[in-house]
CSV table of C-alpha atoms in Angstrom, one decimal:
chain,number,residue,atom,x,y,z
A,1,UNK,CA,-12.2,-22.2,27.8
A,2,UNK,CA,-11.2,-19.0,29.5
A,3,UNK,CA,-11.0,-15.7,27.6
A,4,UNK,CA,-7.8,-15.9,25.5
A,5,UNK,CA,-7.6,-12.1,25.3
A,6,UNK,CA,-6.7,-10.6,28.6
A,7,UNK,CA,-4.8,-7.5,27.5
A,8,UNK,CA,-5.6,-5.4,24.5
A,9,UNK,CA,-3.5,-2.5,23.3
A,10,UNK,CA,-4.8,0.1,20.9
A,11,UNK,CA,-2.4,2.3,19.1
A,12,UNK,CA,-3.3,6.0,18.9
A,13,UNK,CA,-1.6,8.4,16.6
A,14,UNK,CA,-3.9,11.3,16.2
A,15,UNK,CA,-5.6,10.1,13.0
A,16,UNK,CA,-9.3,9.5,12.6
A,17,UNK,CA,-8.5,5.9,11.9
A,18,UNK,CA,-6.8,5.4,15.3
A,19,UNK,CA,-9.8,7.0,17.1
A,20,UNK,CA,-12.1,4.5,15.3
A,21,UNK,CA,-9.7,1.8,16.4
A,22,UNK,CA,-10.1,3.0,20.0
A,23,UNK,CA,-13.9,2.9,19.8
A,24,UNK,CA,-13.7,-0.7,18.5
A,25,UNK,CA,-11.2,-1.7,21.2
A,26,UNK,CA,-13.5,-0.2,23.9
A,27,UNK,CA,-16.3,-2.4,22.6
A,28,UNK,CA,-14.0,-5.4,22.5
A,29,UNK,CA,-12.7,-4.8,26.0
A,30,UNK,CA,-16.2,-4.2,27.4
A,31,UNK,CA,-17.6,-7.4,26.0
A,32,UNK,CA,-14.5,-9.6,26.8
A,33,UNK,CA,-13.5,-8.1,30.2
A,34,UNK,CA,-10.0,-7.6,28.9
A,35,UNK,CA,-7.7,-4.8,30.2
A,36,UNK,CA,-7.3,-2.0,27.7
A,37,UNK,CA,-4.2,0.0,27.2
A,38,UNK,CA,-4.2,3.1,24.9
A,39,UNK,CA,-0.7,3.8,23.6
A,40,UNK,CA,0.6,6.9,21.9
A,41,UNK,CA,4.2,7.1,20.6
A,42,UNK,CA,5.8,10.5,20.3
A,43,UNK,CA,7.8,10.1,17.1
A,44,UNK,CA,11.0,11.8,18.3
A,45,UNK,CA,13.1,9.5,16.0
A,46,UNK,CA,11.4,11.0,12.9
A,47,UNK,CA,11.9,14.6,14.2
A,48,UNK,CA,15.6,13.8,14.8
A,49,UNK,CA,15.9,12.4,11.3
A,50,UNK,CA,14.3,15.6,9.9
A,51,UNK,CA,16.8,17.7,11.7
A,52,UNK,CA,19.7,15.6,10.3
A,53,UNK,CA,18.2,15.9,6.8
A,54,UNK,CA,18.0,19.7,7.4
A,55,UNK,CA,14.3,19.7,6.7
A,56,UNK,CA,13.8,20.9,10.3
A,57,UNK,CA,15.6,23.6,12.2
A,58,UNK,CA,16.6,22.9,15.8
A,59,UNK,CA,13.9,25.2,17.1
A,60,UNK,CA,11.4,23.5,14.8
A,61,UNK,CA,12.3,20.1,16.0
A,62,UNK,CA,11.8,21.2,19.6
A,63,UNK,CA,8.5,22.9,18.8
A,64,UNK,CA,7.2,19.8,16.9
A,65,UNK,CA,8.2,17.5,19.8
A,66,UNK,CA,6.3,19.8,22.2
A,67,UNK,CA,3.3,19.7,19.9
A,68,UNK,CA,3.4,15.9,19.7
A,69,UNK,CA,3.6,15.8,23.5
A,70,UNK,CA,0.5,17.9,23.7
A,71,UNK,CA,-1.2,15.8,21.0
A,72,UNK,CA,-0.4,12.6,23.0
A,73,UNK,CA,-2.0,14.1,26.1
A,74,UNK,CA,-5.1,15.3,24.2
A,75,UNK,CA,-5.8,12.1,22.2
A,76,UNK,CA,-5.2,9.8,25.2
A,77,UNK,CA,-7.5,11.9,27.3
A,78,UNK,CA,-10.1,11.8,24.5
A,79,UNK,CA,-9.9,8.0,24.3
A,80,UNK,CA,-10.1,7.9,28.1
A,81,UNK,CA,-13.3,9.9,27.9
A,82,UNK,CA,-14.7,7.6,25.2
A,83,UNK,CA,-14.0,4.6,27.5
A,84,UNK,CA,-15.4,6.3,30.7
A,85,UNK,CA,-18.7,7.1,28.8
A,86,UNK,CA,-19.1,3.3,28.5
A,87,UNK,CA,-18.1,2.6,32.1
A,88,UNK,CA,-14.7,1.3,31.2
A,89,UNK,CA,-11.4,2.3,32.7
A,90,UNK,CA,-8.3,2.3,30.5
A,91,UNK,CA,-4.5,2.6,31.0
A,92,UNK,CA,-3.0,5.5,29.2
A,93,UNK,CA,0.5,4.8,28.0
A,94,UNK,CA,2.9,7.3,26.3
A,95,UNK,CA,6.4,6.7,25.0
A,96,UNK,CA,9.0,8.4,22.8
A,97,UNK,CA,11.2,7.2,20.0
A,98,UNK,CA,10.9,5.0,16.9
A,99,UNK,CA,7.1,4.3,16.6
A,100,UNK,CA,7.1,0.7,15.4
A,101,UNK,CA,9.9,-0.3,17.8
A,102,UNK,CA,8.1,1.4,20.8
A,103,UNK,CA,4.9,-0.5,19.9
A,104,UNK,CA,6.8,-3.8,19.7
A,105,UNK,CA,8.5,-3.1,23.0
A,106,UNK,CA,5.3,-2.2,24.7
A,107,UNK,CA,3.5,-5.3,23.4
A,108,UNK,CA,6.3,-7.4,24.8
A,109,UNK,CA,6.7,-5.6,28.2
A,110,UNK,CA,2.9,-5.5,28.9
A,111,UNK,CA,2.3,-9.0,27.6
A,112,UNK,CA,-0.4,-7.9,25.2
A,113,UNK,CA,-2.6,-10.5,23.6
A,114,UNK,CA,-4.1,-8.3,20.9
A,115,UNK,CA,-2.9,-5.1,19.2
A,116,UNK,CA,-5.7,-3.0,17.7
A,117,UNK,CA,-4.8,-0.5,15.0
A,118,UNK,CA,-6.6,1.8,12.6
A,119,UNK,CA,-7.2,1.1,9.0
A,120,UNK,CA,-4.0,1.2,6.9
A,121,UNK,CA,-3.7,2.9,3.5
A,122,UNK,CA,-5.7,1.0,0.8
A,123,UNK,CA,-3.0,2.0,-1.6
A,124,UNK,CA,-0.2,-0.5,-1.6
A,125,UNK,CA,3.0,1.1,-2.7
A,126,UNK,CA,5.8,-1.2,-3.6
A,127,UNK,CA,8.3,1.4,-2.4
A,128,UNK,CA,9.8,0.5,1.0
A,129,UNK,CA,10.1,4.2,1.9
A,130,UNK,CA,6.3,4.5,1.9
A,131,UNK,CA,5.5,1.8,4.5
A,132,UNK,CA,4.1,3.8,7.4
A,133,UNK,CA,5.1,3.2,11.0
A,134,UNK,CA,1.8,1.5,11.9
A,135,UNK,CA,2.2,-0.9,9.0
A,136,UNK,CA,5.7,-1.7,10.2
A,137,UNK,CA,4.4,-2.4,13.7
A,138,UNK,CA,1.7,-4.6,12.4
A,139,UNK,CA,4.3,-6.7,10.6
A,140,UNK,CA,6.7,-7.0,13.5
A,141,UNK,CA,4.7,-7.4,16.7
A,142,UNK,CA,4.6,-10.9,18.2
A,143,UNK,CA,0.9,-10.8,19.1
A,144,UNK,CA,-2.2,-11.0,16.9
A,145,UNK,CA,-3.2,-7.7,15.3
A,146,UNK,CA,-6.7,-6.4,14.6
A,147,UNK,CA,-7.1,-3.8,11.8
A,148,UNK,CA,-10.3,-1.8,12.4
A,149,UNK,CA,-12.3,-0.8,9.3
A,150,UNK,CA,-15.6,0.8,8.5
A,151,UNK,CA,-15.8,4.0,10.6
A,152,UNK,CA,-19.6,4.3,10.5
A,153,UNK,CA,-20.3,0.7,11.6
A,154,UNK,CA,-17.8,1.0,14.4
A,155,UNK,CA,-19.4,4.3,15.6
A,156,UNK,CA,-22.8,2.6,15.6
A,157,UNK,CA,-21.3,-0.3,17.6
A,158,UNK,CA,-19.7,2.1,20.1
A,159,UNK,CA,-22.9,4.1,20.4
A,160,UNK,CA,-25.0,1.1,21.1
A,161,UNK,CA,-22.7,-0.2,23.8
A,162,UNK,CA,-24.4,0.2,27.1
B,1,UNK,CA,-3.5,9.1,6.6
B,2,UNK,CA,-0.4,7.8,4.9
B,3,UNK,CA,1.6,10.0,2.5
B,4,UNK,CA,0.8,7.7,-0.4
B,5,UNK,CA,-2.9,8.4,0.1
B,6,UNK,CA,-2.2,12.0,-0.7
B,7,UNK,CA,-0.5,11.4,-4.0
B,8,UNK,CA,-3.0,11.9,-6.8
B,9,UNK,CA,-2.6,13.6,-10.2
B,10,UNK,CA,-4.4,16.8,-9.3
B,11,UNK,CA,-1.7,17.7,-6.7
B,12,UNK,CA,1.2,17.1,-9.1
B,13,UNK,CA,2.4,19.8,-11.6
B,14,UNK,CA,5.1,19.1,-14.2
B,15,UNK,CA,6.8,21.2,-15.4
B,16,UNK,CA,6.6,24.1,-13.0
B,17,UNK,CA,6.5,27.5,-14.8
B,18,UNK,CA,8.3,29.6,-12.1
B,19,UNK,CA,11.7,31.0,-12.5
B,20,UNK,CA,12.5,32.0,-8.9
B,21,UNK,CA,11.8,31.0,-5.3
B,22,UNK,CA,8.9,33.4,-4.5
B,23,UNK,CA,7.1,32.3,-7.7
B,24,UNK,CA,7.7,28.6,-6.9
B,25,UNK,CA,6.1,28.9,-3.5
B,26,UNK,CA,3.1,30.7,-5.1
B,27,UNK,CA,2.8,28.1,-7.8
B,28,UNK,CA,2.9,25.2,-5.3
B,29,UNK,CA,0.2,26.8,-3.1
B,30,UNK,CA,-1.8,27.5,-6.3
B,31,UNK,CA,-1.7,23.7,-7.1
B,32,UNK,CA,-3.5,23.1,-3.8
B,33,UNK,CA,-6.0,25.9,-4.5
B,34,UNK,CA,-6.8,24.6,-8.0
B,35,UNK,CA,-7.2,21.1,-6.6
B,36,UNK,CA,-9.7,22.3,-4.1
B,37,UNK,CA,-7.5,21.3,-1.2
B,38,UNK,CA,-7.3,24.8,0.4
B,39,UNK,CA,-9.5,27.9,0.5
B,40,UNK,CA,-7.3,30.6,1.9
B,41,UNK,CA,-4.5,31.0,-0.6
B,42,UNK,CA,-3.0,34.1,1.1
B,43,UNK,CA,-2.9,32.6,4.6
B,44,UNK,CA,-1.2,29.4,3.3
B,45,UNK,CA,1.3,31.3,1.2
B,46,UNK,CA,2.2,33.5,4.2
B,47,UNK,CA,2.7,30.6,6.5
B,48,UNK,CA,5.0,28.8,3.9
B,49,UNK,CA,7.0,32.0,3.2
B,50,UNK,CA,7.4,32.7,7.0
B,51,UNK,CA,9.0,29.2,7.4
B,52,UNK,CA,11.2,29.7,4.4
B,53,UNK,CA,12.4,33.1,5.8
B,54,UNK,CA,13.9,31.2,8.8
B,55,UNK,CA,15.9,28.9,6.6
B,56,UNK,CA,15.5,27.6,3.1
B,57,UNK,CA,14.1,24.1,2.8
B,58,UNK,CA,16.1,23.6,-0.4
B,59,UNK,CA,18.2,20.5,0.4
B,60,UNK,CA,21.0,18.8,-1.5
B,61,UNK,CA,20.5,16.9,-4.7
B,62,UNK,CA,17.9,19.2,-6.2
B,63,UNK,CA,15.2,18.5,-3.6
B,64,UNK,CA,13.1,21.1,-1.7
B,65,UNK,CA,10.6,20.4,1.0
B,66,UNK,CA,8.7,23.6,1.9
B,67,UNK,CA,6.4,22.9,4.8
B,68,UNK,CA,4.5,24.6,7.6
B,69,UNK,CA,1.7,24.2,10.2
B,70,UNK,CA,-1.3,26.3,9.5
B,71,UNK,CA,-4.8,26.5,11.1
B,72,UNK,CA,-6.4,27.0,7.7
B,73,UNK,CA,-6.2,23.3,6.9
B,74,UNK,CA,-7.7,20.5,8.9
B,75,UNK,CA,-5.7,17.6,7.4
B,76,UNK,CA,-2.4,16.9,5.7
B,77,UNK,CA,-2.0,18.6,2.3
B,78,UNK,CA,0.6,17.7,-0.2
B,79,UNK,CA,1.6,19.3,-3.5
B,80,UNK,CA,4.4,18.0,-5.8
B,81,UNK,CA,6.0,20.3,-8.3
B,82,UNK,CA,8.8,19.3,-10.7
B,83,UNK,CA,11.0,21.7,-12.6
B,84,UNK,CA,13.4,19.7,-14.8
B,85,UNK,CA,15.2,22.9,-15.7
B,86,UNK,CA,16.0,23.7,-12.1
B,87,UNK,CA,15.1,26.8,-10.0
B,88,UNK,CA,17.3,28.7,-7.6
B,89,UNK,CA,15.8,27.9,-4.1
B,90,UNK,CA,18.7,28.9,-1.9
B,91,UNK,CA,19.5,25.2,-1.4
B,92,UNK,CA,22.2,24.1,1.0
B,93,UNK,CA,24.4,22.9,-1.8
B,94,UNK,CA,23.8,26.0,-3.9
B,95,UNK,CA,22.4,23.9,-6.8
B,96,UNK,CA,19.1,24.6,-8.4
B,97,UNK,CA,16.1,22.6,-7.1
B,98,UNK,CA,14.1,20.4,-9.4
B,99,UNK,CA,11.8,18.4,-7.1
B,100,UNK,CA,9.5,20.2,-4.7
B,101,UNK,CA,7.3,18.6,-2.0
B,102,UNK,CA,5.0,21.1,-0.3
B,103,UNK,CA,3.5,19.7,2.9
B,104,UNK,CA,0.9,21.5,5.1
B,105,UNK,CA,-0.7,20.3,8.3
B,106,UNK,CA,-3.0,21.5,11.0
B,107,UNK,CA,-1.1,22.3,14.3
B,108,UNK,CA,-3.0,19.4,16.0
B,109,UNK,CA,-1.7,16.9,13.6
B,110,UNK,CA,2.0,17.2,14.4
B,111,UNK,CA,2.6,13.4,14.7
B,112,UNK,CA,1.2,12.6,11.2
B,113,UNK,CA,2.9,15.7,9.8
B,114,UNK,CA,6.3,14.6,11.1
B,115,UNK,CA,5.8,11.1,9.8
B,116,UNK,CA,4.8,12.3,6.4
B,117,UNK,CA,7.9,14.6,6.2
B,118,UNK,CA,10.1,11.7,7.3
B,119,UNK,CA,8.6,9.6,4.4
B,120,UNK,CA,9.5,12.4,2.0
B,121,UNK,CA,13.0,12.5,3.5
B,122,UNK,CA,13.4,8.8,2.9
B,123,UNK,CA,12.2,9.2,-0.7
B,124,UNK,CA,14.7,12.0,-1.2
B,125,UNK,CA,17.5,9.7,-0.2
B,126,UNK,CA,17.0,7.6,-3.3
B,127,UNK,CA,18.9,9.5,-6.1
B,128,UNK,CA,17.7,7.1,-8.8
B,129,UNK,CA,14.1,7.5,-7.8
B,130,UNK,CA,14.4,11.3,-7.6
B,131,UNK,CA,16.0,11.3,-11.1
B,132,UNK,CA,13.1,9.2,-12.4
B,133,UNK,CA,10.6,11.7,-11.0
B,134,UNK,CA,12.4,14.7,-12.5
B,135,UNK,CA,12.4,12.8,-15.9
B,136,UNK,CA,8.7,12.0,-15.7
B,137,UNK,CA,6.6,13.1,-18.7
B,138,UNK,CA,3.4,14.0,-16.8
B,139,UNK,CA,1.6,13.9,-13.5
B,140,UNK,CA,0.2,10.4,-14.1
B,141,UNK,CA,3.7,9.1,-14.5
B,142,UNK,CA,4.8,10.8,-11.2
B,143,UNK,CA,1.8,9.1,-9.4
B,144,UNK,CA,2.7,5.8,-10.9
B,145,UNK,CA,6.3,6.1,-9.8
B,146,UNK,CA,5.3,7.1,-6.3
B,147,UNK,CA,3.0,4.1,-6.0
B,148,UNK,CA,5.6,1.8,-7.5
B,149,UNK,CA,3.2,0.8,-10.3
């Protein structure tokens, strides 16, 4: 049977959990030969909502969007460096908008076989307002999803990758 | 880190003792100091006050969401203060604020910061939920309400 996983996408959002997910995805892509795409979504939708709710000033919205652009560049470059250290090349992907929708769209457009995400909150709120965007993406993408846990173990796995 | 992960009893104070806006900001920052979440009280307070000076974060329906970016924290920090009696916070509807969410973040965590603020904004949209928070008896009840327990 040929490798069923040809394209992996890892979602990066600037959290430590997403960096751990990237390390795991690098290990997975390296061992499977799958193509790896690192995707960062600049959450302009939330910034717009905060402006409408008057939590943000217009200047603040613009400033945060610039900051998020810079974060996207920095974190994608960092993941790229992690991959290059292990002799792997990745595709960096950046988009803007509503996070879970952008992830779903990217999974469909790029025909992703596996979405890799960082560990979700261990606290399960019953309040709908407290579902985070990554959790929403996990529930709505059409492909299989791998939730990466155990930062130390993943780090050891990444470090031992030759 | 999801907003819900930040909600623990030690970052919740009910009732707040302050009577005016400057004191509320100090009291909210003090919650984080007492909880061991920040070291530099003065730097955080100045950053929060500087943002408030641009425009009050007192919203409608008795909610206020003071927030700022600051290099003196390395992760998201949340404090929740509840003043059932209401405190003048220069809110946009002119009414006293009762429910305060203070959110701080490092400048390199703009994405998680924006998402956490958006979650607070969604919570603030539920009048019944906000009323339940204001009527809570203690910090534990606030935490239970937030987690939907």
